[in-house]
Short mmCIF file of C-alpha atoms in Angstrom, two decimals:
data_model
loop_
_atom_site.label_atom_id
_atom_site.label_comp_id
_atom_site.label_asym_id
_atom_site.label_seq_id
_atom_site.Cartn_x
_atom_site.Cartn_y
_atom_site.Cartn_z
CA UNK A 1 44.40 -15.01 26.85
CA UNK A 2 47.45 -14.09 28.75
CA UNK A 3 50.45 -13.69 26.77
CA UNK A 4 54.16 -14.15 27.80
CA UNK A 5 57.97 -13.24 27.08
CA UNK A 6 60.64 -15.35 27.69
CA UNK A 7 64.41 -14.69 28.00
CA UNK A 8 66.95 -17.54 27.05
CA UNK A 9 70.24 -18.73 26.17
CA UNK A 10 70.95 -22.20 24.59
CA UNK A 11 74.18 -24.12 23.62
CA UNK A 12 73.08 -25.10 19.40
CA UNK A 13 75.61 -28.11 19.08
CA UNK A 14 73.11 -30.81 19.29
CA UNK A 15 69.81 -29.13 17.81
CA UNK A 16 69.08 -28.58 14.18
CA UNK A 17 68.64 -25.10 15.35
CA UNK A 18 65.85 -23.11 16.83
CA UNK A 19 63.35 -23.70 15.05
CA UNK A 20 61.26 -27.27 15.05
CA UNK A 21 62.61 -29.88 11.80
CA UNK A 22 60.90 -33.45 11.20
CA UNK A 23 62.82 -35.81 12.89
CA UNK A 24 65.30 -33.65 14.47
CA UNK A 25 65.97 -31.61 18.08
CA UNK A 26 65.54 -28.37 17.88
CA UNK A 27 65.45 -25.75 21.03
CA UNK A 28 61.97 -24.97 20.40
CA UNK A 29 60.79 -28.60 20.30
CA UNK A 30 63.01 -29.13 23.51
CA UNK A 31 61.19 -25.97 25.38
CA UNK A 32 57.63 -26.63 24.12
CA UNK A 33 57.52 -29.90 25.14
CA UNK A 34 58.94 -29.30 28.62
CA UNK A 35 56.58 -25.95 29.08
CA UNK A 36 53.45 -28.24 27.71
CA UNK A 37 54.44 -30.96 30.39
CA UNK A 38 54.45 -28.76 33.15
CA UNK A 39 51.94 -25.97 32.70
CA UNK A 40 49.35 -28.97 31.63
CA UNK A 41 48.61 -27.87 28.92
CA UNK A 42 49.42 -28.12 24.64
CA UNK A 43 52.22 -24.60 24.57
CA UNK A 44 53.41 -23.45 21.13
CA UNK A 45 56.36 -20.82 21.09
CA UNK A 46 57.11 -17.77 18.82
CA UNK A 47 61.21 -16.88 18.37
CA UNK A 48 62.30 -13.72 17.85
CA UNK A 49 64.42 -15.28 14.44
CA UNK A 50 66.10 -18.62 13.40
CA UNK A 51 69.58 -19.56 14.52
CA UNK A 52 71.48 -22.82 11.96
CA UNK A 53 72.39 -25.76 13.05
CA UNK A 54 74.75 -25.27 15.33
CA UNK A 55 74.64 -21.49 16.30
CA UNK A 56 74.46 -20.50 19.72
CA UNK A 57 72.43 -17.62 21.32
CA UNK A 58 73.42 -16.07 24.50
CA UNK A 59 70.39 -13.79 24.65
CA UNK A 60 67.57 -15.19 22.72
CA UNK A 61 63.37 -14.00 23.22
CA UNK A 62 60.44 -15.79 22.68
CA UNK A 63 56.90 -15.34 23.65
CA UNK A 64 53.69 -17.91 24.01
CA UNK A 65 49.89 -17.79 24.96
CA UNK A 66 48.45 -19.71 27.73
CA UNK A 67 44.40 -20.33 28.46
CA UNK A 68 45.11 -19.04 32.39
CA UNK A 69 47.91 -16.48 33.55
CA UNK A 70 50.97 -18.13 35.15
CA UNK A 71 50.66 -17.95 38.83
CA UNK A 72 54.85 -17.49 39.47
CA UNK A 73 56.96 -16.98 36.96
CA UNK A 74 60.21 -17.52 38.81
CA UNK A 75 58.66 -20.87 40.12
CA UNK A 76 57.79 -21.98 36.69
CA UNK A 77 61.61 -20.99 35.45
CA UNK A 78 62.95 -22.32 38.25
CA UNK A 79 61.33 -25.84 37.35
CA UNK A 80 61.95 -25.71 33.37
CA UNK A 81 65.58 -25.22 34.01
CA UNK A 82 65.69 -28.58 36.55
CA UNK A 83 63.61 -30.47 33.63
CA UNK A 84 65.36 -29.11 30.90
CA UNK A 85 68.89 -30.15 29.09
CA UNK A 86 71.92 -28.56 30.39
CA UNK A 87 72.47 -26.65 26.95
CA UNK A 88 69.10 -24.79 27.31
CA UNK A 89 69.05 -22.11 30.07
CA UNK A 90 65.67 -20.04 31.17
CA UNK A 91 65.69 -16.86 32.25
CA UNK A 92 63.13 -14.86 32.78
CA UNK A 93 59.32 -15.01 32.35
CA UNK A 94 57.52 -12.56 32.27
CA UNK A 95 53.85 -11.31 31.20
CA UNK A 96 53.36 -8.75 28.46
CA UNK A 97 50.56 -7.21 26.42
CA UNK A 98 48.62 -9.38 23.96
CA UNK A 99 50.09 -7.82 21.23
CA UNK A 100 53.55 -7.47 21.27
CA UNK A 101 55.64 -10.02 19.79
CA UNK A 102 59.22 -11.55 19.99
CA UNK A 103 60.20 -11.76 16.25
CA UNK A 104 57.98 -8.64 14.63
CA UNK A 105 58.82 -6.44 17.18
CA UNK A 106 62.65 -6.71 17.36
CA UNK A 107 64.09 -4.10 16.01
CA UNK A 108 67.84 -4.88 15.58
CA UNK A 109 70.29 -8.97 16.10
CA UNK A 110 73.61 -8.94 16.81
CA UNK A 111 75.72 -12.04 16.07
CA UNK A 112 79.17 -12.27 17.02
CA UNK A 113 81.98 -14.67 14.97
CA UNK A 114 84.50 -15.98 16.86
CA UNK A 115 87.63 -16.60 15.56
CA UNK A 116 91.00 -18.43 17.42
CA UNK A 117 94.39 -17.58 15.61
CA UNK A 118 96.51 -19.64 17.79
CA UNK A 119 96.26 -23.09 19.23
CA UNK A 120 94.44 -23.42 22.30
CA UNK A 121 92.76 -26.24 24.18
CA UNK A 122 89.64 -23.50 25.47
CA UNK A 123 88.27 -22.82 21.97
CA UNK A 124 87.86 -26.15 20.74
CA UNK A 125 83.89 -25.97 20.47
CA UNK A 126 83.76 -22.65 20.83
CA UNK A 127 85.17 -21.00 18.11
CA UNK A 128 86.74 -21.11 14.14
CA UNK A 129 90.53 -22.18 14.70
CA UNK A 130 92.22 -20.52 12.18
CA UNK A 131 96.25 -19.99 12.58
CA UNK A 132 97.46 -18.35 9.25
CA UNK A 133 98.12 -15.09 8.79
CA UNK A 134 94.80 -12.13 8.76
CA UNK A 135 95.01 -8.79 7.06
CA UNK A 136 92.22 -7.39 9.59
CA UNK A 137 92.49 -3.89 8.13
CA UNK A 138 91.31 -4.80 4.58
CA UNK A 139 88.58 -7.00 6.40
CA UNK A 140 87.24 -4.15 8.53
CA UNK A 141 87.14 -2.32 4.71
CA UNK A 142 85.41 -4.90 3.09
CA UNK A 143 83.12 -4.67 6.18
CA UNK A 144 82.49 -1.23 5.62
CA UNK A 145 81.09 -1.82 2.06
CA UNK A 146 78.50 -3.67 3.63
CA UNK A 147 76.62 -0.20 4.61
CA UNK A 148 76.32 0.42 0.86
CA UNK A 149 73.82 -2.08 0.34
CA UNK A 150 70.56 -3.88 1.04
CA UNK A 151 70.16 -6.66 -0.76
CA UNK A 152 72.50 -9.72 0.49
CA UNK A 153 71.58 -11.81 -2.02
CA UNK A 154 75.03 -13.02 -2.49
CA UNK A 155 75.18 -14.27 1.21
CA UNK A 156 71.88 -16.17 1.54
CA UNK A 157 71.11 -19.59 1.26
CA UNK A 158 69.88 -20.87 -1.78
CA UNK A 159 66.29 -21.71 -1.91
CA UNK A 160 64.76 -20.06 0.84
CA UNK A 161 60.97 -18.94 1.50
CA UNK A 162 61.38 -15.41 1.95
CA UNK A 163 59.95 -12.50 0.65
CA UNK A 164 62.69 -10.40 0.28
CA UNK A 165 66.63 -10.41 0.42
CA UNK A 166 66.66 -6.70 1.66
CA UNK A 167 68.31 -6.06 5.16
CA UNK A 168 70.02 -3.01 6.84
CA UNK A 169 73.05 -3.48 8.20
CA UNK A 170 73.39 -1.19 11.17
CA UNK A 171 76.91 -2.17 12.62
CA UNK A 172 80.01 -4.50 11.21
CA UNK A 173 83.38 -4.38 13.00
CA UNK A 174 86.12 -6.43 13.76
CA UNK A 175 87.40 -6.49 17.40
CA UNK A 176 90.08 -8.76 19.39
CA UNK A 177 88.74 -10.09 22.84
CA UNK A 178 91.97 -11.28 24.35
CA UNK A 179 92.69 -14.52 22.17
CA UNK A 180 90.08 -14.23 19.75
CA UNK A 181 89.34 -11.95 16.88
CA UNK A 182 85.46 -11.30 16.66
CA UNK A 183 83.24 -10.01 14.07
CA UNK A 184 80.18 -7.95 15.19
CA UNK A 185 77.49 -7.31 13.26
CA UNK A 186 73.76 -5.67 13.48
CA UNK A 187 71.16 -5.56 11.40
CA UNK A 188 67.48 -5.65 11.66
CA UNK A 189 66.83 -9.39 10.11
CA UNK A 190 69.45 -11.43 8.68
CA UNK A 191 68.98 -14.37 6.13
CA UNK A 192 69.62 -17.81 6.82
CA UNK A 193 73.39 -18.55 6.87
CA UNK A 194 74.00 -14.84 6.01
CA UNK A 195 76.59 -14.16 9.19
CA UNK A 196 78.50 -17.13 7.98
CA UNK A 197 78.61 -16.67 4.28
CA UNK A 198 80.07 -12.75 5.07
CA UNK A 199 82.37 -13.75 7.59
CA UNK A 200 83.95 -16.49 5.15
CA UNK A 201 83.96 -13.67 2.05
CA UNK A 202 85.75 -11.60 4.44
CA UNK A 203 88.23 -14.01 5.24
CA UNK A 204 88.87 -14.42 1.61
CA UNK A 205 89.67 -10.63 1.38
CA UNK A 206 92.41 -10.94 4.85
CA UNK A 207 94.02 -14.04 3.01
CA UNK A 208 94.63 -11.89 0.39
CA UNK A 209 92.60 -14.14 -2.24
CA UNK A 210 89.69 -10.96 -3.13
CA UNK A 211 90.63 -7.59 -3.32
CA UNK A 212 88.17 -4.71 -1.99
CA UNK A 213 86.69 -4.12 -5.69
CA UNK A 214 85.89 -8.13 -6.19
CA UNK A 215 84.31 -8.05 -2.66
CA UNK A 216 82.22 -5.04 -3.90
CA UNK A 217 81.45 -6.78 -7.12
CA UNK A 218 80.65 -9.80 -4.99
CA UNK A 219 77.69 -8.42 -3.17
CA UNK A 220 76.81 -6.39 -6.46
CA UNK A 221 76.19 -10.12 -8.72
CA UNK A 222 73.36 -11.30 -5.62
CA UNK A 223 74.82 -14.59 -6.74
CA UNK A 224 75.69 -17.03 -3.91
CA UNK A 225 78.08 -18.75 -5.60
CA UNK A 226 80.03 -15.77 -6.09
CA UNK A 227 81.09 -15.29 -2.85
CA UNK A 228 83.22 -17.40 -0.32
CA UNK A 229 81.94 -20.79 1.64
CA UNK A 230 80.16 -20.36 5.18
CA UNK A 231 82.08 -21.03 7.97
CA UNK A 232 81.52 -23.70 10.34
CA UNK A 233 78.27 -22.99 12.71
CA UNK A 234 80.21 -23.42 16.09
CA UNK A 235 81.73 -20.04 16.29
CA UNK A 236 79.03 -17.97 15.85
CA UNK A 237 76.39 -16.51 18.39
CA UNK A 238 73.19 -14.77 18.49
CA UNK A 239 74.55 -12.03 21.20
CA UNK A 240 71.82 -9.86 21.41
CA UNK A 241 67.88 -8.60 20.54
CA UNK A 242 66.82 -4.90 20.75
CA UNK A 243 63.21 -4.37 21.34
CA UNK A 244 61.79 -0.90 21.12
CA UNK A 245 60.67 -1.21 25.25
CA UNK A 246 64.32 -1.90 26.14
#
């Protein structure tokens, strides 16, 4: 049974996120029914992680099995891109070995939050408008305390099925992309709603509201309700997937 990566970008304003929900879009319903309509065929795919409600991914992998190789790739991306919505993007396909697989074998996620300190019609959808004043310095700090740790209880959702809270954090900076200041982070697995709940701590430390120790003390409690709220969905993007072949 032939088994095959696929490369893909998608615009999350309209899905529930990546994975499938009752009674809601999601990017993998959208793909899997579009790839089971034209292949012939009942297609389940395998993402390399979750993305919220909302969250973007400019690079995103997932693989699926088929009963009979694909006989052109390019054809078959070509023709999932005319039959699928304009947020949803194909693109690549390609076959791999039977056992190598988009979420287990990633080794490292990087999301990037966007933030827009001045008005401006281009980052209404795009971005977290925020126009007060940033102390980016004791943000970058408080992002630096993030290497000392492992467990992020503190910025997971409540509730989850997960085995463990553990992750390692591999990069965290700020950065300022022309009109936008951007937080990059890496890690090898993040929880769900964990970019959003560190970003919005960390903006609670550049308003001045948490000093460096209580930011400390924040991740130290694993208590969600210790730290700040998540910030909207919109601004943030899955930018990139490391696998140990690329």
């Amino acid at each position: 049974m032939p088994r095959y990566f696929m490369h893909l970008a998608y615009n999350g304003a309209k899905y529930c996120g990546w994975q499938i929900q009752p009674s809601a879009p999601s990017v993998q319903g959208e793909i899997e029914r579009c790839l089971s309509l034209k292949l012939g065929q009942e297609v389940s795919i395998t993402g390399c992680g979750r993305t919220d409600t909302g969250v973007h991914a400019r690079n995103y992998y997932a693989h699926f099995d088929l009963e009979k190789p694909i006989g052109d790739c390019n054809e078959l991306v070509r023709r999932l891109n005319v039959f699928l919505p304009n947020d949803i993007a194909i693109r690549r396909i390609w076959e791999v070995g039977a056992e190598e697989h988009a979420r287990f074998d990633a080794t490292s996620r990087t999301y990037h939050y966007y933030i827009c300190q001045r008005k401006s019609p281009f980052h209404l959808d795009d971005a977290y408008n925020y126009n007060g004043p940033l102390d980016v310095e004791a943000m970058q700090k408080a992002a630096d305390m993030l290497f000392d740790f492992t467990d992020f209880t503190s910025f997971s959702k409540l509730h989850t099925q997960v085995k463990t809270n553990n992750c390692k954090i591999q990069e965290a900076k700020w950065f300022v992309d022309n009109d936008l200041l951007v937080f990059r982070i890496t890690a090898d697995r993040f929880l769900r709603n964990m970019v959003r709940a560190i970003v919005g701590t960390l903006l609670e430390v550049g308003k001045g509201r948490m000093s460096l120790d209580e930011f400390r003390q924040t991740i130290e409690k694993k208590d969600r309700c210790a730290a700040g709220e998540s910030v909207p969905a919109q601004a943030l993007f899955l930018e990139e997937v490391e696998y140990p072949w690329c």
